Amino acid sequence: EPEVTQTPSHQVTQMGQEVILRCVPISNHLYFYWYRQILGQKVEFLVSFYNNEISEKSEIFDDQFSVERPDGSNFTLKIRSTKLEDSAMYFCASSVGTSSSYNEQFFGPGTRLTVL
Amino acid sequence: AQKVTQAQTEISVVEKEDVTLDCVYETRDTTYYLFWYKQPPSGELVFLIRRNSFDEQNEISGRYSWNFQKSTSSFNFTITASQVVDSAVYFCALSEVSGGGADGLTFGKGTHLIIQP
């Protein structure tokens, strides 16, 4: 069964460094998303992406964050200058976008980001 | 603004008991979608169900059932004859419909379900 994949599974970085988290959405899906989950807390929406542009973003998604679909398969989240509070599990998700499966989002296994 | 409340932080039951996880939501929209996700100890988020606001029929899938009541803004999840493998954190989520199809989900804080053998 097709699934969303994410790399790396765990990323450790120093405060102030740039990180890029990578995702490969399910191949026929058209909508892509990033969420984060700080340890022990709820999952929070960051951004959605469709047709090569941001569709919706939350207040969390400030100028430090950017997303890109550099080729036909990858979907990336970049954090320009990491802060301690960026430490979290980052989930990528995708949805096919048909009316019968509207917004049915399938999540990847997550990347645990640790900022030291 | 939309909001999802899962008042039960943690529930512990003995295997084979039935258990209901509560979810109450708030939204100003008349068209919206409700979801349940399971997060086992391994950490991934597993999609369980999606419901649109116009479909109030209860749904049953094996040991799982969902009760959607617009009158009380609730979308509760029941596991019948619980098993140890059901132990996980369960999240209820809501998305409003912007028309663009890429709507972010608003999650509740989750209910940690512990099934004891």
CSV table of C-alpha atoms in Angstrom, one decimal:
chain,number,residue,atom,x,y,z
A,1,GLU,CA,0.0,0.0,0.0
A,2,PRO,CA,1.4,3.4,-0.9
A,3,GLU,CA,2.6,5.5,2.0
A,4,VAL,CA,4.1,8.9,2.8
A,5,THR,CA,7.8,8.6,3.6
A,6,GLN,CA,10.0,11.1,5.5
A,7,THR,CA,13.7,11.5,5.9
A,8,PRO,CA,15.6,11.7,8.2
A,9,SER,CA,13.8,9.9,11.0
A,10,HIS,CA,15.8,11.9,13.5
A,11,GLN,CA,17.7,15.2,13.0
A,12,VAL,CA,19.9,16.8,15.6
A,13,THR,CA,21.1,20.4,15.0
A,14,GLN,CA,22.6,23.3,16.8
A,15,MET,CA,20.5,26.4,17.5
A,16,GLY,CA,20.8,28.9,14.6
A,17,GLN,CA,21.4,26.2,12.0
A,18,GLU,CA,19.3,25.6,9.0
A,19,VAL,CA,17.5,22.3,8.6
A,20,ILE,CA,15.6,20.8,5.7
A,21,LEU,CA,13.1,18.0,6.4
A,22,ARG,CA,12.2,15.9,3.4
A,23,CYS,CA,9.0,14.1,2.5
A,24,VAL,CA,7.8,12.0,-0.4
A,25,PRO,CA,4.0,12.1,-0.6
A,26,ILE,CA,1.9,9.4,-2.0
A,27,SER,CA,2.4,9.5,-5.8
A,28,ASN,CA,-1.1,10.4,-7.0
A,29,HIS,CA,-1.8,12.9,-4.2
A,30,LEU,CA,-2.1,16.6,-5.0
A,31,TYR,CA,-2.2,18.3,-1.6
A,32,PHE,CA,0.6,18.3,0.8
A,33,TYR,CA,0.9,19.4,4.4
A,34,TRP,CA,3.3,19.9,7.3
A,35,TYR,CA,2.4,19.5,10.9
A,36,ARG,CA,4.4,19.5,14.1
A,37,GLN,CA,3.9,17.9,17.5
A,38,ILE,CA,5.9,19.1,20.4
A,39,LEU,CA,6.6,16.2,22.8
A,40,GLY,CA,3.4,15.2,24.7
A,41,GLN,CA,1.3,17.9,23.0
A,42,LYS,CA,-1.3,18.0,20.3
A,43,VAL,CA,-0.6,18.0,16.6
A,44,GLU,CA,-0.5,21.5,15.1
A,45,PHE,CA,-1.0,22.5,11.5
A,46,LEU,CA,1.8,24.5,9.8
A,47,VAL,CA,1.1,24.8,6.1
A,48,SER,CA,-0.6,23.2,3.2
A,49,PHE,CA,0.6,23.3,-0.4
A,50,TYR,CA,-1.1,22.8,-3.8
A,51,ASN,CA,-0.2,23.4,-7.3
A,52,ASN,CA,3.2,24.6,-6.4
A,53,GLU,CA,2.2,27.2,-4.0
A,54,ILE,CA,1.1,27.6,-0.3
A,55,SER,CA,-2.6,27.2,0.1
A,56,GLU,CA,-3.0,27.9,3.8
A,57,LYS,CA,-0.6,28.5,6.7
A,58,SER,CA,-0.9,28.9,10.4
A,59,GLU,CA,0.4,31.5,12.8
A,60,ILE,CA,3.3,29.2,13.6
A,61,PHE,CA,4.5,29.2,10.0
A,62,ASP,CA,6.5,32.5,10.2
A,63,ASP,CA,9.3,33.8,8.0
A,64,GLN,CA,11.7,31.2,9.5
A,65,PHE,CA,9.8,28.4,7.6
A,66,SER,CA,9.5,27.7,3.9
A,67,VAL,CA,8.3,24.9,1.8
A,68,GLU,CA,9.2,23.7,-1.6
A,69,ARG,CA,8.5,21.0,-4.1
A,70,PRO,CA,11.8,20.9,-5.8
A,71,ASP,CA,10.9,18.0,-8.2
A,72,GLY,CA,8.0,15.8,-9.0
A,73,SER,CA,8.3,13.7,-5.9
A,74,ASN,CA,9.8,15.5,-2.9
A,75,PHE,CA,8.2,18.0,-0.6
A,76,THR,CA,10.5,19.9,1.8
A,77,LEU,CA,10.2,22.0,4.9
A,78,LYS,CA,13.1,24.3,5.6
A,79,ILE,CA,13.7,26.1,8.9
A,80,ARG,CA,16.2,28.8,8.3
A,81,SER,CA,17.6,29.5,11.8
A,82,THR,CA,16.4,26.9,14.3
A,83,LYS,CA,15.5,27.8,17.8
A,84,LEU,CA,15.2,25.5,20.9
A,85,GLU,CA,11.4,25.7,20.7
A,86,ASP,CA,11.5,24.2,17.2
A,87,SER,CA,12.3,20.8,18.8
A,88,ALA,CA,9.3,18.6,17.9
A,89,MET,CA,8.2,15.8,15.7
A,90,TYR,CA,7.4,17.1,12.2
A,91,PHE,CA,4.8,15.2,10.2
A,92,CYS,CA,4.2,15.4,6.5
A,93,ALA,CA,0.8,14.5,5.1
A,94,SER,CA,-0.8,14.2,1.7
A,95,SER,CA,-4.3,13.9,0.3
A,96,VAL,CA,-5.5,12.9,-3.1
A,97,GLY,CA,-8.0,15.8,-3.4
A,98,THR,CA,-11.0,14.1,-4.9
A,99,SER,CA,-14.4,15.0,-3.6
A,100,SER,CA,-15.0,11.5,-2.4
A,101,SER,CA,-11.9,11.7,-0.3
A,102,TYR,CA,-11.9,15.3,0.5
A,103,ASN,CA,-9.1,16.3,2.8
A,104,GLU,CA,-8.5,12.7,3.8
A,105,GLN,CA,-4.9,13.2,4.9
A,106,PHE,CA,-2.4,10.4,5.2
A,107,PHE,CA,0.6,11.0,7.4
A,108,GLY,CA,4.2,10.0,7.2
A,109,PRO,CA,6.1,8.5,10.2
A,110,GLY,CA,7.5,11.9,11.2
A,111,THR,CA,11.0,13.4,11.6
A,112,ARG,CA,12.1,14.1,15.2
A,113,LEU,CA,14.0,17.4,15.2
A,114,THR,CA,16.1,18.1,18.2
A,115,VAL,CA,17.6,21.6,18.5
A,116,LEU,CA,20.5,21.9,21.0
B,1,ALA,CA,-12.2,30.0,15.2
B,2,GLN,CA,-12.4,26.3,15.2
B,3,LYS,CA,-11.6,24.2,18.2
B,4,VAL,CA,-11.6,20.5,19.2
B,5,THR,CA,-11.9,19.4,22.8
B,6,GLN,CA,-11.0,16.0,24.1
B,7,ALA,CA,-11.7,16.3,27.8
B,8,GLN,CA,-10.4,12.8,28.7
B,9,THR,CA,-6.7,13.0,29.0
B,10,GLU,CA,-6.2,9.4,29.8
B,11,ILE,CA,-8.5,6.4,30.1
B,12,SER,CA,-7.5,3.0,31.4
B,13,VAL,CA,-9.7,-0.1,31.0
B,14,VAL,CA,-9.2,-3.8,31.2
B,15,GLU,CA,-9.1,-5.8,28.0
B,16,LYS,CA,-12.5,-6.7,26.5
B,17,GLU,CA,-14.2,-3.7,28.1
B,18,ASP,CA,-16.0,-1.3,25.8
B,19,VAL,CA,-14.6,2.3,25.9
B,20,THR,CA,-15.9,5.6,24.5
B,21,LEU,CA,-13.6,8.5,23.6
B,22,ASP,CA,-15.3,11.9,23.6
B,23,CYS,CA,-14.8,14.7,21.1
B,24,VAL,CA,-16.6,18.0,21.1
B,25,TYR,CA,-15.9,20.6,18.4
B,26,GLU,CA,-16.6,24.2,17.7
B,27,THR,CA,-16.9,25.8,14.3
B,28,ARG,CA,-18.8,28.6,12.7
B,29,ASP,CA,-19.0,26.8,9.3
B,30,THR,CA,-21.9,24.7,8.3
B,31,THR,CA,-19.7,22.6,6.1
B,32,TYR,CA,-16.8,20.8,7.8
B,33,TYR,CA,-15.1,17.5,8.2
B,34,LEU,CA,-14.4,15.5,11.3
B,35,PHE,CA,-11.6,12.9,11.7
B,36,TRP,CA,-10.2,10.4,14.1
B,37,TYR,CA,-6.5,9.4,14.1
B,38,LYS,CA,-4.7,6.8,16.1
B,39,GLN,CA,-1.1,7.4,17.3
B,40,PRO,CA,0.4,4.1,18.7
B,41,PRO,CA,3.6,4.2,20.8
B,42,SER,CA,5.7,4.0,17.6
B,43,GLY,CA,4.5,7.6,16.9
B,44,GLU,CA,3.0,7.5,13.5
B,45,LEU,CA,-0.5,8.9,12.9
B,46,VAL,CA,-3.0,6.4,11.5
B,47,PHE,CA,-6.1,7.6,9.8
B,48,LEU,CA,-9.3,6.0,11.1
B,49,ILE,CA,-12.3,7.9,9.8
B,50,ARG,CA,-13.5,11.0,8.1
B,51,ARG,CA,-17.0,12.4,8.4
B,52,ASN,CA,-18.6,15.3,6.7
B,53,SER,CA,-21.0,17.6,8.5
B,54,PHE,CA,-24.0,16.6,6.3
B,55,ASP,CA,-23.7,12.9,7.2
B,56,GLU,CA,-25.0,12.2,10.7
B,57,GLN,CA,-25.3,8.5,10.2
B,58,ASN,CA,-23.4,6.4,12.8
B,59,GLU,CA,-20.6,4.3,11.3
B,60,ILE,CA,-19.4,0.9,12.4
B,61,SER,CA,-16.1,-0.7,11.3
B,62,GLY,CA,-15.4,-4.0,13.0
B,63,ARG,CA,-15.0,-3.2,16.7
B,64,TYR,CA,-14.9,0.6,16.1
B,65,SER,CA,-18.0,2.8,15.9
B,66,TRP,CA,-18.5,6.5,15.7
B,67,ASN,CA,-21.4,8.6,16.9
B,68,PHE,CA,-21.8,12.0,15.2
B,69,GLN,CA,-24.4,14.4,16.8
B,70,LYS,CA,-24.5,17.9,15.4
B,71,SER,CA,-27.0,19.0,18.0
B,72,THR,CA,-24.3,18.5,20.7
B,73,SER,CA,-21.3,19.2,18.4
B,74,SER,CA,-19.9,15.8,19.3
B,75,PHE,CA,-18.2,13.0,17.4
B,76,ASN,CA,-17.5,10.2,19.8
B,77,PHE,CA,-15.6,7.1,19.2
B,78,THR,CA,-16.3,3.7,20.8
B,79,ILE,CA,-14.1,0.6,20.8
B,80,THR,CA,-16.0,-2.5,21.6
B,81,ALA,CA,-14.3,-5.5,23.3
B,82,SER,CA,-11.0,-3.5,23.6
B,83,GLN,CA,-7.7,-5.3,23.0
B,84,VAL,CA,-4.2,-4.5,24.2
B,85,VAL,CA,-3.3,-3.4,20.6
B,86,ASP,CA,-5.8,-0.6,20.9
B,87,SER,CA,-3.5,1.1,23.4
B,88,ALA,CA,-2.6,4.4,21.8
B,89,VAL,CA,-3.3,8.1,21.8
B,90,TYR,CA,-6.4,8.9,19.8
B,91,PHE,CA,-6.9,12.3,18.3
B,92,CYS,CA,-10.0,13.9,17.0
B,93,ALA,CA,-9.6,16.6,14.4
B,94,LEU,CA,-11.7,19.1,12.4
B,95,SER,CA,-11.3,20.9,9.1
B,96,GLU,CA,-13.4,23.6,7.8
B,97,VAL,CA,-13.9,23.8,4.0
B,98,SER,CA,-12.2,26.8,2.4
B,99,GLY,CA,-13.0,25.5,-1.1
B,100,GLY,CA,-9.4,25.0,-1.9
B,101,GLY,CA,-9.1,21.4,-0.8
B,102,ALA,CA,-6.0,22.0,1.2
B,103,ASP,CA,-7.5,22.7,4.6
B,104,GLY,CA,-5.3,22.2,7.7
B,105,LEU,CA,-6.7,19.9,10.4
B,106,THR,CA,-7.3,21.3,13.9
B,107,PHE,CA,-6.5,18.6,16.4
B,108,GLY,CA,-7.7,18.0,19.9
B,109,LYS,CA,-5.1,17.3,22.6
B,110,GLY,CA,-5.7,13.6,22.4
B,111,THR,CA,-6.9,10.9,24.7
B,112,HIS,CA,-4.3,8.3,25.9
B,113,LEU,CA,-6.0,5.0,26.0
B,114,ILE,CA,-4.5,2.2,28.0
B,115,ILE,CA,-5.8,-1.3,27.7
B,116,GLN,CA,-4.6,-3.5,30.5
B,117,PRO,CA,-4.4,-7.3,29.9
